[in-house]
Short mmCIF file of C-alpha atoms and ligand atoms in Angstrom, two decimals:
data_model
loop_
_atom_site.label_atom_id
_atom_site.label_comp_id
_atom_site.label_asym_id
_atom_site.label_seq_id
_atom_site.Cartn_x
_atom_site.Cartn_y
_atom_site.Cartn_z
CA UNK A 77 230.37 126.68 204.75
CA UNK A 78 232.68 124.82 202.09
CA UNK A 79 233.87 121.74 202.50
CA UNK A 80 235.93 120.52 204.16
CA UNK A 81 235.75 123.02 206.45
CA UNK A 82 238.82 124.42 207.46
CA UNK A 83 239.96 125.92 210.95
CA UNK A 84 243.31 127.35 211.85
CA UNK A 85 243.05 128.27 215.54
CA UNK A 86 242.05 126.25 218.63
CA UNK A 87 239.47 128.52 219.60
CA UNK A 88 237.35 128.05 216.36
CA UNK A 89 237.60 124.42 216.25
CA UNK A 90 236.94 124.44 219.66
CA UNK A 91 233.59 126.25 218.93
CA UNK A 92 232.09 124.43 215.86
CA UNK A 93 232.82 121.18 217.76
CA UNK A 94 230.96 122.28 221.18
CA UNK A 95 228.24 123.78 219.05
CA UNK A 96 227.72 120.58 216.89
CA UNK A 97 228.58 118.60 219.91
CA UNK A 98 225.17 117.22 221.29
CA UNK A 99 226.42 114.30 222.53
CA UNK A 100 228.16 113.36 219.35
CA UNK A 101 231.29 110.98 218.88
CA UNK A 102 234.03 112.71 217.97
CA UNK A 103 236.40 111.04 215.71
CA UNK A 104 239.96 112.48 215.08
CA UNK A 105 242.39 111.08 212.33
CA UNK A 106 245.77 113.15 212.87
CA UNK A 107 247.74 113.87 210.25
CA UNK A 108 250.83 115.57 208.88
CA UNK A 109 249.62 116.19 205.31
CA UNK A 110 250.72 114.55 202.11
CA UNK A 111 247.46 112.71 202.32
CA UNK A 112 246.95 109.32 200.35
CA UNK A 113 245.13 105.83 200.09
CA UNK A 114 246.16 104.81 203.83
CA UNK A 115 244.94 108.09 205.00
CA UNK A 116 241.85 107.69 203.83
CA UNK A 117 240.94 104.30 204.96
CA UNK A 118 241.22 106.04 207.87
CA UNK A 119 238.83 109.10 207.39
CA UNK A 120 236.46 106.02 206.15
CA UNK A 121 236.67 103.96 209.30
CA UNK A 122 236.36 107.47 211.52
CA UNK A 123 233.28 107.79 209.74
CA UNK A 124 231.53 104.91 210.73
CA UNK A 125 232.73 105.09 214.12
CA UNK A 126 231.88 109.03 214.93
CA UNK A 127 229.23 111.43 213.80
CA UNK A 128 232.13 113.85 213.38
CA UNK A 129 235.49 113.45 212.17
CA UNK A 130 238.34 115.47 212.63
CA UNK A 131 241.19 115.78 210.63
CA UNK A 132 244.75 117.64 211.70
CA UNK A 133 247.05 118.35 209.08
CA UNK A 134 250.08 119.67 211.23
CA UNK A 135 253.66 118.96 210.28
CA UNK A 136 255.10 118.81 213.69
CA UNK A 137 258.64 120.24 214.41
CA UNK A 138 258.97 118.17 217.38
CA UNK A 139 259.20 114.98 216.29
CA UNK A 140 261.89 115.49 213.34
CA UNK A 141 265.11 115.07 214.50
CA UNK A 142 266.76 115.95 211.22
CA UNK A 143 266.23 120.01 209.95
CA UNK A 144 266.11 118.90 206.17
CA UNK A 145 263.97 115.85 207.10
CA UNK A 146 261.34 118.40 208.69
CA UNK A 147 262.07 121.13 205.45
CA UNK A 148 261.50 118.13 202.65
CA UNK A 149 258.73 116.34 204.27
CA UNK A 150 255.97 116.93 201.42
CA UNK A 151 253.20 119.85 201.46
CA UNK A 152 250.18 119.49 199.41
CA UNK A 153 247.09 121.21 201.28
CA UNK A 154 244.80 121.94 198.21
CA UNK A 155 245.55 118.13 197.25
CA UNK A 156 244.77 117.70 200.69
CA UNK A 157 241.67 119.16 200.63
CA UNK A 158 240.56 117.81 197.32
CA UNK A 159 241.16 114.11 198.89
CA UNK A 160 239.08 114.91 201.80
CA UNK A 161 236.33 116.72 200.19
CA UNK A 162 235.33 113.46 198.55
CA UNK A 163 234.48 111.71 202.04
CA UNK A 164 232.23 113.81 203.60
CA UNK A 165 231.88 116.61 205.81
CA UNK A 166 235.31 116.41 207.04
CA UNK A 167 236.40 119.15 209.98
CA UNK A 168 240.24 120.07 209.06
CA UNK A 169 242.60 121.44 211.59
CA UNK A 170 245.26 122.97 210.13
CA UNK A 171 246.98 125.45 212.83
CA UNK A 172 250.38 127.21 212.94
CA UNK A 173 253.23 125.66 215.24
CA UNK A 174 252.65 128.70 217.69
CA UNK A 175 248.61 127.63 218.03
CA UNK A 176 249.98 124.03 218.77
CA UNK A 177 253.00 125.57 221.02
CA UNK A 178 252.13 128.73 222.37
CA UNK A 179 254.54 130.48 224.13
CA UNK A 180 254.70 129.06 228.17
CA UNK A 181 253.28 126.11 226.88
CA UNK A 182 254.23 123.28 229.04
CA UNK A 183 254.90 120.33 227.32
CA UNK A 184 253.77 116.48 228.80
CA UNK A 185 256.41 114.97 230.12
CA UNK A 186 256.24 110.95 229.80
CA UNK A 187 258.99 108.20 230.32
CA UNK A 188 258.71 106.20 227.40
CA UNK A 189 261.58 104.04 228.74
CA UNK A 190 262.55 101.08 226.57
CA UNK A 191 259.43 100.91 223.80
CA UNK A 192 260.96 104.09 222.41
CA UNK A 193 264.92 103.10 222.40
CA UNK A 194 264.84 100.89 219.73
CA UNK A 195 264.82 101.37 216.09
CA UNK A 196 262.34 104.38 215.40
CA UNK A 197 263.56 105.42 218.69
CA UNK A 198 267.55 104.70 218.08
CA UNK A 199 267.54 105.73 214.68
CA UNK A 200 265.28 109.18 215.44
CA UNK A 201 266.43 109.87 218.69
CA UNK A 202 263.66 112.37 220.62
CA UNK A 203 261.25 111.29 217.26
CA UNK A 204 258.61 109.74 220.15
CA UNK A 205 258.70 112.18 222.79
CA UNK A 206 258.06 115.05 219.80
CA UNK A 207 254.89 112.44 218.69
CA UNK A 208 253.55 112.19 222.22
CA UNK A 209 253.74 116.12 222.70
CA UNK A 210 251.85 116.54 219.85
CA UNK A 211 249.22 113.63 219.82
CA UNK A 212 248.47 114.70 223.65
CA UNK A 213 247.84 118.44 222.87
CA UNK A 214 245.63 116.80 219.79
CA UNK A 215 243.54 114.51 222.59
CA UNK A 216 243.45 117.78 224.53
CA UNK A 217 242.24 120.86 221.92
CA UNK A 218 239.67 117.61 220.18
CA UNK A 219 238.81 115.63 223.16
CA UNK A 220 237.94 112.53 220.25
CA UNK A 221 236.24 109.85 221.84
CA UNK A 222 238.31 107.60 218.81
CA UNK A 223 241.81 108.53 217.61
CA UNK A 224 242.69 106.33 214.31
CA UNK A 225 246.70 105.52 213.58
CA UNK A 226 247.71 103.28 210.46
CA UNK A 227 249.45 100.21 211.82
CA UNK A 228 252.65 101.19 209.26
CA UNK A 229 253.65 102.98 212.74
CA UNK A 230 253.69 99.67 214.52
CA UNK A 231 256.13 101.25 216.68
CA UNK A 232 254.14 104.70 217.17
CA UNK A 233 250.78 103.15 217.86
CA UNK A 234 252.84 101.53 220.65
CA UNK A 235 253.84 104.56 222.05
CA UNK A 236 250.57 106.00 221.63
CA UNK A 237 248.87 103.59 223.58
CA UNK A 238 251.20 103.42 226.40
CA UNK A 239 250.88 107.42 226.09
CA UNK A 240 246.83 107.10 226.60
CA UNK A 241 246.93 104.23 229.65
CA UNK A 242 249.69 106.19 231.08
CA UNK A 243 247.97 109.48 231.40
CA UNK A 244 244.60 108.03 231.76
CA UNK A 245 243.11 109.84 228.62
CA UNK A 246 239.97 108.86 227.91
CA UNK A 247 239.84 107.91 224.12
CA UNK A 248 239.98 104.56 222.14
CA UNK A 249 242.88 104.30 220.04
CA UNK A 250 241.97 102.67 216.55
CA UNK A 251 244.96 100.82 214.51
CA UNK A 252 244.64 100.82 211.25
CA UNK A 253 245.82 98.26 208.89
CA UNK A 254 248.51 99.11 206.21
CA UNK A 255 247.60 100.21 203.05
CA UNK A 256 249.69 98.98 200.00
CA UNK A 257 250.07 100.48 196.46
CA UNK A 258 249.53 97.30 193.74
CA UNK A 259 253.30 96.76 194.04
CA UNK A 260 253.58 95.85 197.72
CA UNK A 261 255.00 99.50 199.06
CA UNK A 262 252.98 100.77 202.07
CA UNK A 263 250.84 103.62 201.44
CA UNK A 264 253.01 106.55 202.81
CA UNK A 265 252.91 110.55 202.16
CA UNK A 266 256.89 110.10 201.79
CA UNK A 267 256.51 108.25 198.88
CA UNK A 268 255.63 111.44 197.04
CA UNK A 269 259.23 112.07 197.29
CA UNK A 270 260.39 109.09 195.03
CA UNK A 271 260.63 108.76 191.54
CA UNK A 272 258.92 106.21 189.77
CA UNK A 273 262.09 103.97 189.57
CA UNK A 274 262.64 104.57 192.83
CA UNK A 275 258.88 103.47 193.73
CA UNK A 276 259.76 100.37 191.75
CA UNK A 277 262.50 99.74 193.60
CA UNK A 278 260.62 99.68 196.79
CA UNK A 279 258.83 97.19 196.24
CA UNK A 280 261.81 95.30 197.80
CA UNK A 281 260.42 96.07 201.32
CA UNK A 282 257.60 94.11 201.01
CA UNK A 283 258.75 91.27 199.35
CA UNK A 284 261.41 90.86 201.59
CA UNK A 285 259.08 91.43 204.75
CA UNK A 286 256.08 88.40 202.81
CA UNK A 287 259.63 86.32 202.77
CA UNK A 288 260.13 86.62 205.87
CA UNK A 289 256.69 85.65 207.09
CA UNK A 290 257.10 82.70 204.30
CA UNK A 291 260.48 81.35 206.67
CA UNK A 292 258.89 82.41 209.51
CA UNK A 293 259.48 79.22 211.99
CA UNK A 294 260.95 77.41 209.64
CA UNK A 295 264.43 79.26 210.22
CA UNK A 296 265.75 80.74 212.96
CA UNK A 297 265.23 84.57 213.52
CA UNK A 298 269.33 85.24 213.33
CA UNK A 299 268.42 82.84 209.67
CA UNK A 300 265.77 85.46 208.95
CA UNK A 301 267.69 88.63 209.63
CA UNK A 302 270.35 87.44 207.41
CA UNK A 303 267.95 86.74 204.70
CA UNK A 304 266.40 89.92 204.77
CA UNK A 305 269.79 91.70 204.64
CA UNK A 306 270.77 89.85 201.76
CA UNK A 307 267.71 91.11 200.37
CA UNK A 308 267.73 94.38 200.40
CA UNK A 309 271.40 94.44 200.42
CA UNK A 310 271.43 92.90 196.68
CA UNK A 311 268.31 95.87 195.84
CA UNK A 312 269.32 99.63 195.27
CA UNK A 313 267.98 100.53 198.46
CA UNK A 314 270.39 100.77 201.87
CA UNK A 315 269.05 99.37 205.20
CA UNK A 316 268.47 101.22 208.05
CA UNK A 317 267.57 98.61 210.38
CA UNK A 318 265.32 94.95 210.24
CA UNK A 319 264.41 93.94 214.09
CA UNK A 320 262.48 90.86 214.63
CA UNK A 321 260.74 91.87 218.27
CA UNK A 322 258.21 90.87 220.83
CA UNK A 323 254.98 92.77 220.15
CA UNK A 324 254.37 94.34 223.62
CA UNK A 325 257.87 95.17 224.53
CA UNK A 326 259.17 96.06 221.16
CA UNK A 327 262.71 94.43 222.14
CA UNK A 328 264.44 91.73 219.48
CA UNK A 329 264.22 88.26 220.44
CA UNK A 330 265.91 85.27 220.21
CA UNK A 331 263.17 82.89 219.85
CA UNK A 332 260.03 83.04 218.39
CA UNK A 333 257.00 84.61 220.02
CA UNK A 334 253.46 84.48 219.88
CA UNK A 335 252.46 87.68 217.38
CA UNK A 336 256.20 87.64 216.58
CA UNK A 337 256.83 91.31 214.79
CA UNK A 338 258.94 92.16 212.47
CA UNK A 339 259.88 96.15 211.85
CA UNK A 340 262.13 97.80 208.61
CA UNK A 341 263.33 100.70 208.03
CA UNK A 342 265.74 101.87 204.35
CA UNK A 343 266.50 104.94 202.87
CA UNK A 344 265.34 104.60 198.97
CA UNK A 345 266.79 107.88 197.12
CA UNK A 346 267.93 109.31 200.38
CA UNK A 347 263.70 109.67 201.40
CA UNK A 348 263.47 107.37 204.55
CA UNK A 349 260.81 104.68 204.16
CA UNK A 350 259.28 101.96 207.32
CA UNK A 351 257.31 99.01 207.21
CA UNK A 352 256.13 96.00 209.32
CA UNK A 353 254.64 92.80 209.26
CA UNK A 354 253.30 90.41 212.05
CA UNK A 355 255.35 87.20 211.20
CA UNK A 356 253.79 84.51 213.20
O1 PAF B 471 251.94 109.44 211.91
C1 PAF B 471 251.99 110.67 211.70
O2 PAF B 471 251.68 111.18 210.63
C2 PAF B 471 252.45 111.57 212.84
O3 PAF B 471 253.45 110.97 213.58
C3 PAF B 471 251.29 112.03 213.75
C4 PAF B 471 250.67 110.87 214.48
C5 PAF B 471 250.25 112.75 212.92
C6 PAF B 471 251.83 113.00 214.79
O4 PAF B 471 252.40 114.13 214.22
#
């Protein structure tokens, strides 16, 4: 068998991992492709967890709002591949939409209610129940015993956990911390989409979110939201949104909080870019 190896349909994953099973930890990292540095730290960490790690690669249709959003997000899977190849005996599942949504398949239903209004939620309305449909059917073709999210999805790791005590799923949910290229910019597969000036000027995101941790209770958070406008007001970049927010409930505050969050999102070159950073 080559590595990684690579299944398709449900029914063949299914079978390799009941076969190698034995009362194995599964680990699954899921995916949607355009792998790089922050999806490998994961892979890495599955591997020390779990005696086998699963991978999905698996653009999912669901959770793009936006048709040319969904039609530019970046394919690579022989890059993909490559990547993986050099950290082990990764098992990749790479199916079609119709083996992830066959037809009569009922989709979860879960009330998010207010963790997935805000920003991601505001900005990509229906983005977190499209996440949840897919993540669930994940849990339930893999049964993982670990699932591993970066933490650049402050807001989807959120939703994923509420997703797993909600419907009593029985897997730990592993967050990740960011990965940064040597400029700042969080690790992300849309960042295949910008140029190299346009990388450069990304870098604003993280400077502007280490200032904010700098001011952090020395100003006031409407002091800090202006500051960070300013910011990346004065940079080539155009902001989406910058919430300051309570880490459970995900809502902006007034006052500061213990674990006090801060989330961004700005469009660089029209490619749509997030980031976070706990501020106190
Ligand atoms: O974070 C992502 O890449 C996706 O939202 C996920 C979790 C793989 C679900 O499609």
């Amino acid at each position: 068998m080559t590595i990684p190896s690579v299944f398709t349909k449900v029914d063949s994953l299914q079978r390799v991992l009941h076969a190698r099973n034995d009362n194995k930890k599964i680990a699954l990292v899921p995916t949607m492709g355009a792998l790089h540095h922050g999806h490998m730290e994961l892979v890495r960490r599955a591997f020390e967890l779990a005696d086998l790690v699963v991978v999905s690669i698996f653009i999912n249709p669901k959770q793009f709002n936006k048709e040319e959003d969904l039609e530019k997000y970046p394919k690579m899977l022989e890059k993909d591949l490559e990547l993986l190849r050099k950290e082990g005996d990764v098992i990749v599942f790479n199916p079609e939409v119709s083996e992830i949504y066959p037809k009569n398949y009922e989709a979860m239903k879960l009330d998010l209610g207010p963790i997935a209004t805000t920003m991601e939620g505001e900005f990509r309305p229906g983005h977190f129940d499209g996440v949840v449909m897919v993540v669930n059917r994940l849990f339930e073709i893999v049964l993982p015993d670990y699932a591993l999210f970066g933490l650049k999805d402050f807001q989807q790791l959120t939703v994923i956990n509420k997703l797993v005590k909600d419907k009593n799923i029985s897997v730990e949910i592993i967050g990740i911390e960011t990965v940064r290229e040597t400029s700042g910019l969080a690790s992300s597969s849309r960042n295949y989409r910008l140029s190299a000036d346009q990388m450069e000027d990304a870098a604003v995101i993280y400077k502007a979110l280490q200032t904010a941790k700098n001011e952090a209770e020395k100003s006031s958070i409407a002091e800090l939201k202006l500051l960070v406008e300013n910011m990346i007001g004065s940079s080539p970049l155009e902001l989406e949104y910058f919430e300051i927010v309570d880490p459970v409930s995900l809502q902006s505050i007034d006052n500061w909080v213990e674990n006090t969050q801060a989330c961004i999102a700005c469009i660089c070159g029209g490619v749509r870019l997030i980031d976070n950073i706990q501020l106190t």
